Coordinates of N, CA, C and O in Angstrom, one line a residue:
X622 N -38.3 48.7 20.7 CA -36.9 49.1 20.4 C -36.4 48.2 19.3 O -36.0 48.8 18.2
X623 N -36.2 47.0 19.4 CA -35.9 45.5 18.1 C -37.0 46.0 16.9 O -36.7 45.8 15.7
X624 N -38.2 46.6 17.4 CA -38.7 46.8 16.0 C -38.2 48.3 15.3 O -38.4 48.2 14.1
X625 N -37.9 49.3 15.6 CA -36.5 50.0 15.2 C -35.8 49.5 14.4 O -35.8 50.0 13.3
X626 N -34.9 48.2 14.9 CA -33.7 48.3 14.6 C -34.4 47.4 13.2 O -34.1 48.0 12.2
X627 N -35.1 46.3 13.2 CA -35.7 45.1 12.0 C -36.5 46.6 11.6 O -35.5 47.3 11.8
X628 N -36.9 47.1 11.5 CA -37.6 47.9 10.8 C -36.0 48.8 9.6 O -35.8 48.9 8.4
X629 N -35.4 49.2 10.8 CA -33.9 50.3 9.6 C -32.8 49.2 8.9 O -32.0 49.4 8.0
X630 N -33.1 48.3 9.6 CA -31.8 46.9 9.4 C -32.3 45.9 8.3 O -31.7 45.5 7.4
X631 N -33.4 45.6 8.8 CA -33.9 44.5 8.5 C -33.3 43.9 6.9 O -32.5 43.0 6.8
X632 N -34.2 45.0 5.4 CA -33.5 45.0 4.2 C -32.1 44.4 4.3 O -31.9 43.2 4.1
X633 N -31.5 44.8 4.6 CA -29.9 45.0 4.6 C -29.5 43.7 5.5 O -28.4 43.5 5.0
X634 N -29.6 43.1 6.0 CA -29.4 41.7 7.0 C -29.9 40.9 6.1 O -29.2 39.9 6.1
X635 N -31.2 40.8 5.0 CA -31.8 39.8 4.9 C -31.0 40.0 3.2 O -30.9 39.0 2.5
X636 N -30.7 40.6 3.0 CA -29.7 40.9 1.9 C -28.5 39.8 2.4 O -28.4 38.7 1.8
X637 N -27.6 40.2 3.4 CA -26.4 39.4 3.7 C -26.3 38.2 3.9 O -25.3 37.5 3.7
X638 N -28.2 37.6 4.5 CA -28.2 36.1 4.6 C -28.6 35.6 3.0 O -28.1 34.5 2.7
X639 N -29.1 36.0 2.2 CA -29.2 35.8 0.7 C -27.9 35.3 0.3 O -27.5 34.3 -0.3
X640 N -27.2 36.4 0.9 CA -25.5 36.5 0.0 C -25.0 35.1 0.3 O -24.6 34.2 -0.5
X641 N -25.1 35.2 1.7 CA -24.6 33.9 2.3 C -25.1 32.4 2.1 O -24.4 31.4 1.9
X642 N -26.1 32.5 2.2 CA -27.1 30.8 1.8 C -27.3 30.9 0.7 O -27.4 32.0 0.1
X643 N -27.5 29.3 0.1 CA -27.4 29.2 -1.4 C -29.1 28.8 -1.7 O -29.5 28.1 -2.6
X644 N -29.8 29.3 -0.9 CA -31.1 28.8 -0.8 C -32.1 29.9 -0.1 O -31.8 30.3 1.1
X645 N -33.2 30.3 -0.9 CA -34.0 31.4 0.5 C -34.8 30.6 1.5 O -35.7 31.3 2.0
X646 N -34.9 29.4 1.8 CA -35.2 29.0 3.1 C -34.0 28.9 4.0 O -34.4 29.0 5.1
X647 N -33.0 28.9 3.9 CA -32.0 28.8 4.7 C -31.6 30.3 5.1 O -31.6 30.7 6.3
X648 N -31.3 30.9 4.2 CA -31.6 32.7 4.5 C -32.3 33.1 5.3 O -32.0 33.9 6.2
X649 N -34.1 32.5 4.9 CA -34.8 32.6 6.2 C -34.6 32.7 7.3 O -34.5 33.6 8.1
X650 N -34.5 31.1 7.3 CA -33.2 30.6 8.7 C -33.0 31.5 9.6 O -33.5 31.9 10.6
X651 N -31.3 32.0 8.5 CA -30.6 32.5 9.1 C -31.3 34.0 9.8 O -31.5 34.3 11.0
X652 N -31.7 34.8 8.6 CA -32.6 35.5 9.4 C -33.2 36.3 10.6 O -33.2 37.5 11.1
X653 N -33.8 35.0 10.7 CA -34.9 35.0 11.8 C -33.8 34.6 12.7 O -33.6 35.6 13.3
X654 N -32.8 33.5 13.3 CA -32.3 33.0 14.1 C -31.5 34.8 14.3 O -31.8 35.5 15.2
X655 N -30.5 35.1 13.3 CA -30.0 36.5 14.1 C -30.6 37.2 14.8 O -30.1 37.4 15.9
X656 N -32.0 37.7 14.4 CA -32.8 38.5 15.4 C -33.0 37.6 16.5 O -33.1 38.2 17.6
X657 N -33.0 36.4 16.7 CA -33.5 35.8 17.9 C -32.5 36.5 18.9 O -32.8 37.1 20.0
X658 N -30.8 36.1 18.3 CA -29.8 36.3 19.0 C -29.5 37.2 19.5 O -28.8 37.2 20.5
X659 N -30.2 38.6 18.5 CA -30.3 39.9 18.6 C -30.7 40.4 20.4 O -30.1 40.8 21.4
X660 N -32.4 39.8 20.0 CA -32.9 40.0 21.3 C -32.8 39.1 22.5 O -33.4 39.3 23.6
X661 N -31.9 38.2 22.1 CA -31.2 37.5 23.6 C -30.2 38.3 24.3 O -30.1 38.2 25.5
X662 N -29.2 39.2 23.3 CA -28.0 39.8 23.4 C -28.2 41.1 23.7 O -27.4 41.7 24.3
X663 N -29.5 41.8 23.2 CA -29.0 43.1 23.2 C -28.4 44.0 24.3 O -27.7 45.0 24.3
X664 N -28.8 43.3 25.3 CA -28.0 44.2 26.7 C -26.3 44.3 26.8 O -25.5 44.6 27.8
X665 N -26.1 43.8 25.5 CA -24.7 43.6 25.9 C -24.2 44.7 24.2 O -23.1 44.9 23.8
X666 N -25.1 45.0 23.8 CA -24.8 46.3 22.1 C -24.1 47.3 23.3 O -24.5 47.7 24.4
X667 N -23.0 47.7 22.5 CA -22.4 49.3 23.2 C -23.1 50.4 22.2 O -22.6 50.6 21.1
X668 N -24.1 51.0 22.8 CA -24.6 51.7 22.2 C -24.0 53.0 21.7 O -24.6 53.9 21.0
X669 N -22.7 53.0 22.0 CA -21.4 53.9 21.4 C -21.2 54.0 19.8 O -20.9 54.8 19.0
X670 N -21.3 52.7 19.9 CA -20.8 51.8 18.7 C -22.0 51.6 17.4 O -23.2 51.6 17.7
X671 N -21.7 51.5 16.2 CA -22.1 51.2 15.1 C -23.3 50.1 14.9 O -23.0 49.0 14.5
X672 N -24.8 50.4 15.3 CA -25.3 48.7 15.3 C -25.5 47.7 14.3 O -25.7 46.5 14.5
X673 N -25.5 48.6 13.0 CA -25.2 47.5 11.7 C -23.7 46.5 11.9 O -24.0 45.3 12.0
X674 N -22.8 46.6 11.9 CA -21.7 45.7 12.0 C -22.0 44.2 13.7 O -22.0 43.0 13.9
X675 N -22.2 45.2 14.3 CA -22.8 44.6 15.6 C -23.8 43.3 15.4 O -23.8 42.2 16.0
X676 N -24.8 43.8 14.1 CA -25.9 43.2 13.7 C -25.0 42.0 12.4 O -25.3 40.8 12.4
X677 N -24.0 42.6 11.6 CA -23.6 41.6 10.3 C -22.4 40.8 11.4 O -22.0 39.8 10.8
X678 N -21.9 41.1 12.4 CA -20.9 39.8 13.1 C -22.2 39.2 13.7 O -22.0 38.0 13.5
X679 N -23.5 39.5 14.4 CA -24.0 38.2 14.8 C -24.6 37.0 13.9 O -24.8 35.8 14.3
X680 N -24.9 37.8 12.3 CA -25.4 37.0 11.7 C -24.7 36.1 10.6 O -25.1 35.2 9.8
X681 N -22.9 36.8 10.7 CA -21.9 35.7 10.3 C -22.0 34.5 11.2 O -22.4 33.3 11.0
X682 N -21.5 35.2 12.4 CA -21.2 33.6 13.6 C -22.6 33.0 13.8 O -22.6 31.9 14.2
X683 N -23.8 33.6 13.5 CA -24.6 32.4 13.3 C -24.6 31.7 11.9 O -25.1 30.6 11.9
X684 N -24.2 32.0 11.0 CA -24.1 30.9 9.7 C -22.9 30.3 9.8 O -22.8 29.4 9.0
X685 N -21.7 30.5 10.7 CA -20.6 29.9 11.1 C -21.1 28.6 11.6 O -21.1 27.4 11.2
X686 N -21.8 29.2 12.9 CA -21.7 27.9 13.6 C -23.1 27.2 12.9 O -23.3 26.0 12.9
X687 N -23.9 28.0 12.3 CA -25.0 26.5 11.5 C -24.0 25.9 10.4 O -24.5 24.9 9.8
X688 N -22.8 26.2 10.1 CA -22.1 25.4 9.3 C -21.6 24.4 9.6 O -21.7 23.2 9.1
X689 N -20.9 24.7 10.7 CA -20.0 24.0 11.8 C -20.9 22.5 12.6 O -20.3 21.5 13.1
X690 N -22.5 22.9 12.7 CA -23.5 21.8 12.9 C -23.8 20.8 12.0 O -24.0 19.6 12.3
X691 N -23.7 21.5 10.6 CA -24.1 20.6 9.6 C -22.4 20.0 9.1 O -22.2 20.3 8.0
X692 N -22.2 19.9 9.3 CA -20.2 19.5 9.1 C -20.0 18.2 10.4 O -19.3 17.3 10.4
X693 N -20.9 18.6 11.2 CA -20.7 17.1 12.3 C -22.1 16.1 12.4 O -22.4 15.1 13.0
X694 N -22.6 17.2 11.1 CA -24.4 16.2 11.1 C -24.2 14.5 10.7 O -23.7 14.4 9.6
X695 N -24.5 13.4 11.3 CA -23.9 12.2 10.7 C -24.8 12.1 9.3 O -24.7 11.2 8.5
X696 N -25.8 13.2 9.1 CA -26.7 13.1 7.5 C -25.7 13.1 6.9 O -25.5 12.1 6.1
X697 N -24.8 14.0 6.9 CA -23.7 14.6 5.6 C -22.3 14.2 6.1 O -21.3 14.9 6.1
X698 N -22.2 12.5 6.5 CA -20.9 12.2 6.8 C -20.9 11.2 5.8 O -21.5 10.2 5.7
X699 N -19.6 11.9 4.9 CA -19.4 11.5 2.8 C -18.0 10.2 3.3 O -17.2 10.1 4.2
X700 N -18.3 9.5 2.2 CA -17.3 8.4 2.3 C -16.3 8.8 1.4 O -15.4 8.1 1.5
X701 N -16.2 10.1 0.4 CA -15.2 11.0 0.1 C -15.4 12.4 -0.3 O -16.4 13.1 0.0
X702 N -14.4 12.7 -0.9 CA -14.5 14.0 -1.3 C -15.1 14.1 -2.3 O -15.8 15.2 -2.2
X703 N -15.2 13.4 -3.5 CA -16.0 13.7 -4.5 C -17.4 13.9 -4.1 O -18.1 14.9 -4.2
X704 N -17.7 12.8 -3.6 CA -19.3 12.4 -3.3 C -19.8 13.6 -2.6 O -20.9 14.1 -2.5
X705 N -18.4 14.4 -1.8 CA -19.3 15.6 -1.3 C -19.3 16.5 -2.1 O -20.2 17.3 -2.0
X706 N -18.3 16.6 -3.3 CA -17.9 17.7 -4.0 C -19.6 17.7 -5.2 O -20.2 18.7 -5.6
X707 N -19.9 16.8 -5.4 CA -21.1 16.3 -6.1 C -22.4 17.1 -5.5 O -23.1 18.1 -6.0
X708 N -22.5 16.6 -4.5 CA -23.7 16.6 -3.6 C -24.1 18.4 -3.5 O -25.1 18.9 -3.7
X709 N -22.2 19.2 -2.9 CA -22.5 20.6 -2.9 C -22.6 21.0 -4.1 O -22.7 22.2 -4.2
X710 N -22.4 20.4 -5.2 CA -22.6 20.8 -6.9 C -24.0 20.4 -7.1 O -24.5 20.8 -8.2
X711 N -24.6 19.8 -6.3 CA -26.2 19.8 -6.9 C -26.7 21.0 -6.5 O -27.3 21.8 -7.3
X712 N -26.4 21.2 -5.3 CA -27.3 22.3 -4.9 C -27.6 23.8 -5.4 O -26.6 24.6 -5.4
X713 N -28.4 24.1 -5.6 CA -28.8 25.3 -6.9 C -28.2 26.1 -5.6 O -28.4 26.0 -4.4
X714 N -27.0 27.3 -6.6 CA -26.8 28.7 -5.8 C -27.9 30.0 -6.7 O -28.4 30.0 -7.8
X715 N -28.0 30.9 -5.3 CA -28.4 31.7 -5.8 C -27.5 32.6 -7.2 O -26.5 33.3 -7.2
X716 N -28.2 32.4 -7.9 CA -27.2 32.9 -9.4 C -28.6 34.6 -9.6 O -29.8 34.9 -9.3
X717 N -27.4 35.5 -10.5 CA -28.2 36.3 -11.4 C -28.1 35.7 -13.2 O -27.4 34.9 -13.7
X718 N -29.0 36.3 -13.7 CA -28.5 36.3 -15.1 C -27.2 36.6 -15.3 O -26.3 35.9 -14.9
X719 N -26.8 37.8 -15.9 CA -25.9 38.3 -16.0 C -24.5 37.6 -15.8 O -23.6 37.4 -16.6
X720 N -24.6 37.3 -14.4 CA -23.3 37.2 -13.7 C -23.2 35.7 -12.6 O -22.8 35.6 -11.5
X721 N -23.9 34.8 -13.5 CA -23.7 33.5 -12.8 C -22.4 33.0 -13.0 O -22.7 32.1 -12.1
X722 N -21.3 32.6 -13.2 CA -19.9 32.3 -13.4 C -19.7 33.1 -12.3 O -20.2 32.3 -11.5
X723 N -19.4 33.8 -11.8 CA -18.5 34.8 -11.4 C -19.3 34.4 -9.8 O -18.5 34.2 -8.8
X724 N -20.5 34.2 -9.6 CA -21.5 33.7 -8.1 C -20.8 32.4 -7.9 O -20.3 31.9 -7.0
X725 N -21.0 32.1 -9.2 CA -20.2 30.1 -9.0 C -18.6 30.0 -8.8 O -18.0 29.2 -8.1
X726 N -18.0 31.4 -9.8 CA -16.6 31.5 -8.7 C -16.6 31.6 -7.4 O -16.0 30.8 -6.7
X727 N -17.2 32.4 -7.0 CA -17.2 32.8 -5.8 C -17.9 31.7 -4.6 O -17.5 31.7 -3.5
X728 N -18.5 31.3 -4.8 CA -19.3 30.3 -4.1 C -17.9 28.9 -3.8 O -17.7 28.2 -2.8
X729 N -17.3 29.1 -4.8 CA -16.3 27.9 -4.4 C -15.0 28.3 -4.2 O -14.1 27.4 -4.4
X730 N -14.7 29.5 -3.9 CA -13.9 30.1 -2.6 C -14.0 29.5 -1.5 O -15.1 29.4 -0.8
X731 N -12.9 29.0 -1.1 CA -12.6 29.0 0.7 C -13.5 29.7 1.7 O -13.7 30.9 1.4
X732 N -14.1 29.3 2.9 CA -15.2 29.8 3.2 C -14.2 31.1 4.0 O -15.0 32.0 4.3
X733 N -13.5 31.3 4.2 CA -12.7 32.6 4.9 C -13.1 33.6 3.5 O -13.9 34.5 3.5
X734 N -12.1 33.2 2.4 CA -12.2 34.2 1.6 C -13.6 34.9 0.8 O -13.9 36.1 0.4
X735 N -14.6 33.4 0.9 CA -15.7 33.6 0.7 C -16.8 35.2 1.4 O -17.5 36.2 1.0
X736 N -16.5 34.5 2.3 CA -16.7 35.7 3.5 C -16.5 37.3 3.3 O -17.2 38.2 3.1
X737 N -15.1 37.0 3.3 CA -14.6 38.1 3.1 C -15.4 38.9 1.6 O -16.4 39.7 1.6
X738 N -14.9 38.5 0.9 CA -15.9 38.8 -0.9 C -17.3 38.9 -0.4 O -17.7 40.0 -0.8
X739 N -18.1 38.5 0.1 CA -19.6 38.8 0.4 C -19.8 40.0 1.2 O -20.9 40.5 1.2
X740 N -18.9 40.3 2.0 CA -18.9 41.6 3.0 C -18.6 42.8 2.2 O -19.1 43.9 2.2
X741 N -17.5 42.4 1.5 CA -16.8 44.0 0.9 C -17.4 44.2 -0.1 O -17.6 45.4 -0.1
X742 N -17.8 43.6 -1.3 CA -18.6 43.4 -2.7 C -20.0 43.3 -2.2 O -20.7 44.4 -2.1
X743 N -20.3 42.4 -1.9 CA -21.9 42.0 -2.2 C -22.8 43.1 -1.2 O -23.8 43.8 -1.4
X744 N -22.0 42.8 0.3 CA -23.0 44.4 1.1 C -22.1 45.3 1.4 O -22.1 45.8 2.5
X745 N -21.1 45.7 0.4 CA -20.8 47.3 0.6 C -20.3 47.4 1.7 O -20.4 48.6 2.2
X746 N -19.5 46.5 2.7 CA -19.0 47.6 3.8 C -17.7 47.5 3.0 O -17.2 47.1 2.0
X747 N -17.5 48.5 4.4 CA -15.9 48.8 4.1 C -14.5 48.0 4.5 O -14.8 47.3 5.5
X748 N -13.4 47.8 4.2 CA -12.7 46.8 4.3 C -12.9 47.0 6.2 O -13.3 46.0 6.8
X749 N -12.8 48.3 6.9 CA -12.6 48.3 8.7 C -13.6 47.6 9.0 O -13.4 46.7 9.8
X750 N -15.2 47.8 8.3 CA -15.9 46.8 9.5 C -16.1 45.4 8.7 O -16.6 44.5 9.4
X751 N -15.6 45.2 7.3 CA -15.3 43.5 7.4 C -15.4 42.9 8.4 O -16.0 42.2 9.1
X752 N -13.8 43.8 8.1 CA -12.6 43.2 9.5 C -12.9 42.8 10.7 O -12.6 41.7 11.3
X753 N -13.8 44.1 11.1 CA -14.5 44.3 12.5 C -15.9 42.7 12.6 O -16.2 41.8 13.4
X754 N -16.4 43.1 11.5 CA -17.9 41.6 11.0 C -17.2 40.4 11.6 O -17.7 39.8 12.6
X755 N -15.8 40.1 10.9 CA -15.2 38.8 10.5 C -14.5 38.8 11.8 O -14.1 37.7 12.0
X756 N -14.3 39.7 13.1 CA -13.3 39.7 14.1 C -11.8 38.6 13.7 O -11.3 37.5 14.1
X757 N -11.4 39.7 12.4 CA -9.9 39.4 12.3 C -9.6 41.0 12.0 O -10.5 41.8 11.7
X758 N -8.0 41.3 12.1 CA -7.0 42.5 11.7 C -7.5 43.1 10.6 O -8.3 42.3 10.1
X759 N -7.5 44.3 9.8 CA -8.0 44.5 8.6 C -6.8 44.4 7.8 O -7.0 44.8 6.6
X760 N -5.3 43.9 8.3 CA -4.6 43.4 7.0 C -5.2 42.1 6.4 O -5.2 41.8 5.1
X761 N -5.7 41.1 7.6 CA -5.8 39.8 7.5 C -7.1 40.2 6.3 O -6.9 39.9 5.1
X762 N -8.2 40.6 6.5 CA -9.0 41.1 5.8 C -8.8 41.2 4.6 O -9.4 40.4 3.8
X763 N -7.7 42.6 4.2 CA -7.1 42.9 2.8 C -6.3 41.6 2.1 O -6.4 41.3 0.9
X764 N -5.7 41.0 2.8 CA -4.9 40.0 2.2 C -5.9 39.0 1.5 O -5.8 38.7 0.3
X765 N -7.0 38.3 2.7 CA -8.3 37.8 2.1 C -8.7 38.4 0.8 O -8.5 37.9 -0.3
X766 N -9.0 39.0 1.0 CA -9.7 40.0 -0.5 C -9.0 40.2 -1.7 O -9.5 40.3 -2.8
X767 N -7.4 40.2 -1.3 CA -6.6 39.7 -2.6 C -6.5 38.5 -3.0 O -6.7 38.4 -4.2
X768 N -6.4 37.3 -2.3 CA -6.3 36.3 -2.1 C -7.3 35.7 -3.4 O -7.1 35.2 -4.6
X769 N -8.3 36.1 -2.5 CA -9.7 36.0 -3.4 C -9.9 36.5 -5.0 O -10.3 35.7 -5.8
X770 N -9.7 37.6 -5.2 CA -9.2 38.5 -6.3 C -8.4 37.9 -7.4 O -8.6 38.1 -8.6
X771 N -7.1 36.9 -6.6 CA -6.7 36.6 -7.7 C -7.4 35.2 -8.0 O -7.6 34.8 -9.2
X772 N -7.8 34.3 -6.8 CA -8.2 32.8 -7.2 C -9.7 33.3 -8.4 O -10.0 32.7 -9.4
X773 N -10.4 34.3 -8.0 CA -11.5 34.4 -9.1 C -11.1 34.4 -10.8 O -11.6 33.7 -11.7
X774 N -9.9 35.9 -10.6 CA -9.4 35.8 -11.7 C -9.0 34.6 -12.6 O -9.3 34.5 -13.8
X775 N -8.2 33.7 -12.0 CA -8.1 32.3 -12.5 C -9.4 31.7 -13.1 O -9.5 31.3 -14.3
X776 N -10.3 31.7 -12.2 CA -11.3 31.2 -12.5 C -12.5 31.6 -13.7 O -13.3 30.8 -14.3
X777 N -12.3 33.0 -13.8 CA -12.6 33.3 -14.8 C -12.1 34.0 -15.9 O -12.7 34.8 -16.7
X778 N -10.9 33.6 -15.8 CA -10.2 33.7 -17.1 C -10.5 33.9 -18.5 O -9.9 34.6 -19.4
X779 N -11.5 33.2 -18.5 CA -12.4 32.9 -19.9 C -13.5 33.7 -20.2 O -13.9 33.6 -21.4
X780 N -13.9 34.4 -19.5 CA -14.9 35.3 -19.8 C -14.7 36.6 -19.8 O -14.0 37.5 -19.2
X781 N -15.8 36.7 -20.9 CA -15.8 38.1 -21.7 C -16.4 39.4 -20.8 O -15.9 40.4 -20.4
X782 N -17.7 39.0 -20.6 CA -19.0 39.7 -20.5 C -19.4 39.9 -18.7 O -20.5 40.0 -18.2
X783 N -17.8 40.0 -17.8 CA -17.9 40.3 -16.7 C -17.1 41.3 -16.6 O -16.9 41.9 -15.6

């Protein structure tokens, strides 16, 4: 049955952990850890219900809470803000040609509105199952998405060729 679902899903999941991690070992990661969660959980899928969104809220709240681990890891406890601001500026994001400015805006979005922009833009849902992904309101959603919309605009102000 799990091979079903990683079989019609799979693409499309491993797409949203890309979106999300700035690294394809960590995508991996994440990945593989969703399916884990998948088949710990699935007796509890309403099989009523939509299993892609089902599938992109477990593999948010697992990059949530692997955030939320590495944020209390004493490895990455910074004696300021710079030194962290440095440290997450080394780290290579996944960029395209084309449209690296606009990944590096977006990468340094607020991890809410981040979110949000990676769900609606990057895998195409629709603003309801964001909402539904992100388990917030779909005004809270739309407001995010504006939010975001305009801090990019700021941000790329300067560019032509997006």
């Amino acid at each position: 049955m799990i091979d079903q679902y990683i079989q019609q899903y799979g693409r499309r999941l491993y797409g949203l952990c890309r979106s999300l991690c700035s690294n394809p070992f960590d995508a991996d990661d994440l990945y593989q850890e969703t399916w884990l969660r998948v088949v710990r959980h699935i007796s509890k899928y309403d099989s009523t219900r939509d299993f892609e969104p089902w599938l992109a809220r477990i593999c948010v709240n697992t990059y949530r809470s692997t955030l939320r681990r590495l944020a209390k890891s004493p490895l990455l406890d910074f004696s300021s803000e710079e030194e962290k601001a440095r440290l997450l500026d080394s780290i290579p994001a996944r960029e395209e040609k084309d449209y690296t400015s606009l990944y590096k805006a977006v990468d340094r979005l607020p991890e809410k509105l981040r979110l949000a922009v990676i769900l609606y833009y990057f895998q195409g849902e629709d603003l309801a199952s964001a909402a539904k992904i992100l388990n917030i309101p779909v005004g809270t959603a739309k407001s995010r998405l504006n939010k975001a919309r305009k801090l990019l605009k700021e941000a790329l102000a300067g560019e032509t060729d997006l």
